[in-house]
């Protein structure tokens, strides 16, 4: 996970196999452990908590690349690149990037280098700047799985960005997730849809480690339930993530 800070002492994360690494500019104020804690709780929240994680037994390295700049949490490209490099060096095969920003040539080159059969599965948020906004990065990179958010009725999150690059939709409206200190509250946004696809990719690779990132992406999209216009579209991508088959221990 590359995000803001994470409160690894949170009651919902009790027992999680979680390591937190801060890579943001040390000369700036640190980020708050709000967004990162919420995202991480969706992945590895304790099974008996208010936010039972999607893959509670998974091992997570949470890399904080954000800083507080005049009350606004931001991640610069050098910190983001260090985060990607650290995770790649640690052998991580699935990366959750619940973040979005403008196009950047340096970031694009780094993502290009991580693509291919020997690369990693990178899952990123479509962004919440509205349906008329341009594609956000890193989700817009062709080697990244771009995820949008839908509510319980399959309706797209009203602020979600759109485009031909959108790959999948997942729950991301009114989800219960950990707060920064204790307890949980409702969260909405494309950031919170990303962990569902990340978890599905991780389970798929645990069942078949030989799969390439492209094969994982293709399989997840092939299994998706079509939403909106028939076939892939700019709102929902291939459709709603459907991972029930991955939860069947008989399926390999």
Tab-separated table of N, CA and C in Angstrom, residues 12-13 37-45 51-55 171 175-178 187 191-193 195-196 199:
chain	number	residue	atom	x	y	z
A	12	UNK	N	-8.798	-1.802	15.097
A	12	UNK	CA	-9.279	-2.585	13.959
A	12	UNK	C	-8.128	-3.312	13.263
A	13	UNK	N	-6.912	-2.815	13.430
A	13	UNK	CA	-5.746	-3.449	12.815
A	13	UNK	C	-4.988	-4.355	13.783
A	37	UNK	N	-5.004	4.712	6.991
A	37	UNK	CA	-5.569	3.767	7.961
A	37	UNK	C	-6.879	3.195	7.444
A	38	UNK	N	-7.714	4.051	6.854
A	38	UNK	CA	-8.997	3.588	6.314
A	38	UNK	C	-8.787	2.571	5.197
A	39	UNK	N	-7.912	2.899	4.249
A	39	UNK	CA	-7.657	2.004	3.121
A	39	UNK	C	-7.085	0.670	3.608
A	40	UNK	N	-6.123	0.727	4.514
A	40	UNK	CA	-5.490	-0.487	5.008
A	40	UNK	C	-6.472	-1.355	5.787
A	41	UNK	N	-7.386	-0.717	6.518
A	41	UNK	CA	-8.366	-1.489	7.283
A	41	UNK	C	-9.270	-2.309	6.376
A	42	UNK	N	-9.577	-1.789	5.195
A	42	UNK	CA	-10.407	-2.547	4.259
A	42	UNK	C	-9.701	-3.814	3.793
A	43	UNK	N	-8.393	-3.780	3.759
A	43	UNK	CA	-7.620	-4.949	3.346
A	43	UNK	C	-7.409	-5.940	4.477
A	44	UNK	N	-6.950	-5.461	5.647
A	44	UNK	CA	-6.510	-6.384	6.691
A	44	UNK	C	-7.109	-6.085	8.061
A	45	UNK	N	-8.295	-5.467	8.091
A	45	UNK	CA	-8.969	-5.269	9.367
A	45	UNK	C	-9.236	-6.604	10.059
A	51	UNK	N	-14.706	-3.609	10.930
A	51	UNK	CA	-14.249	-3.578	9.537
A	51	UNK	C	-13.444	-4.852	9.260
A	52	UNK	N	-14.121	-5.985	9.091
A	52	UNK	CA	-13.380	-7.213	8.786
A	52	UNK	C	-12.712	-7.096	7.422
A	53	UNK	N	-11.425	-7.281	7.387
A	53	UNK	CA	-10.670	-7.080	6.160
A	53	UNK	C	-11.011	-8.080	5.071
A	54	UNK	N	-10.754	-7.675	3.853
A	54	UNK	CA	-10.980	-8.541	2.704
A	54	UNK	C	-10.000	-9.713	2.688
A	55	UNK	N	-8.758	-9.448	3.083
A	55	UNK	CA	-7.728	-10.496	3.136
A	55	UNK	C	-6.954	-10.325	4.450
A	171	UNK	N	-17.132	-1.672	-4.941
A	171	UNK	CA	-17.822	-0.886	-3.905
A	171	UNK	C	-16.932	0.229	-3.369
A	175	UNK	N	-18.878	3.040	2.564
A	175	UNK	CA	-18.217	1.890	3.187
A	175	UNK	C	-17.762	2.226	4.602
A	176	UNK	N	-17.879	1.275	5.499
A	176	UNK	CA	-17.370	1.458	6.853
A	176	UNK	C	-15.878	1.151	6.845
A	177	UNK	N	-15.064	2.104	7.321
A	177	UNK	CA	-13.606	1.924	7.356
A	177	UNK	C	-13.060	2.562	8.626
A	178	UNK	N	-11.873	2.145	9.028
A	178	UNK	CA	-11.274	2.643	10.267
A	178	UNK	C	-11.004	4.140	10.194
A	187	UNK	N	-17.148	5.924	4.587
A	187	UNK	CA	-16.229	6.578	3.657
A	187	UNK	C	-16.748	6.380	2.230
A	191	UNK	N	-10.923	5.865	-3.892
A	191	UNK	CA	-9.834	5.295	-3.076
A	191	UNK	C	-10.253	4.011	-2.382
A	192	UNK	N	-11.509	3.987	-1.924
A	192	UNK	CA	-11.965	2.868	-1.106
A	192	UNK	C	-12.447	1.691	-1.949
A	193	UNK	N	-12.569	1.903	-3.251
A	193	UNK	CA	-12.894	0.796	-4.153
A	193	UNK	C	-11.640	0.007	-4.523
A	195	UNK	N	-9.059	-1.227	-2.784
A	195	UNK	CA	-8.691	-2.432	-2.041
A	195	UNK	C	-9.437	-3.692	-2.476
A	196	UNK	N	-10.646	-3.556	-3.002
A	196	UNK	CA	-11.382	-4.739	-3.438
A	196	UNK	C	-10.669	-5.413	-4.615
A	199	UNK	N	-7.302	-6.858	-3.362
A	199	UNK	CA	-7.491	-8.129	-2.667
A	199	UNK	C	-7.745	-9.263	-3.644
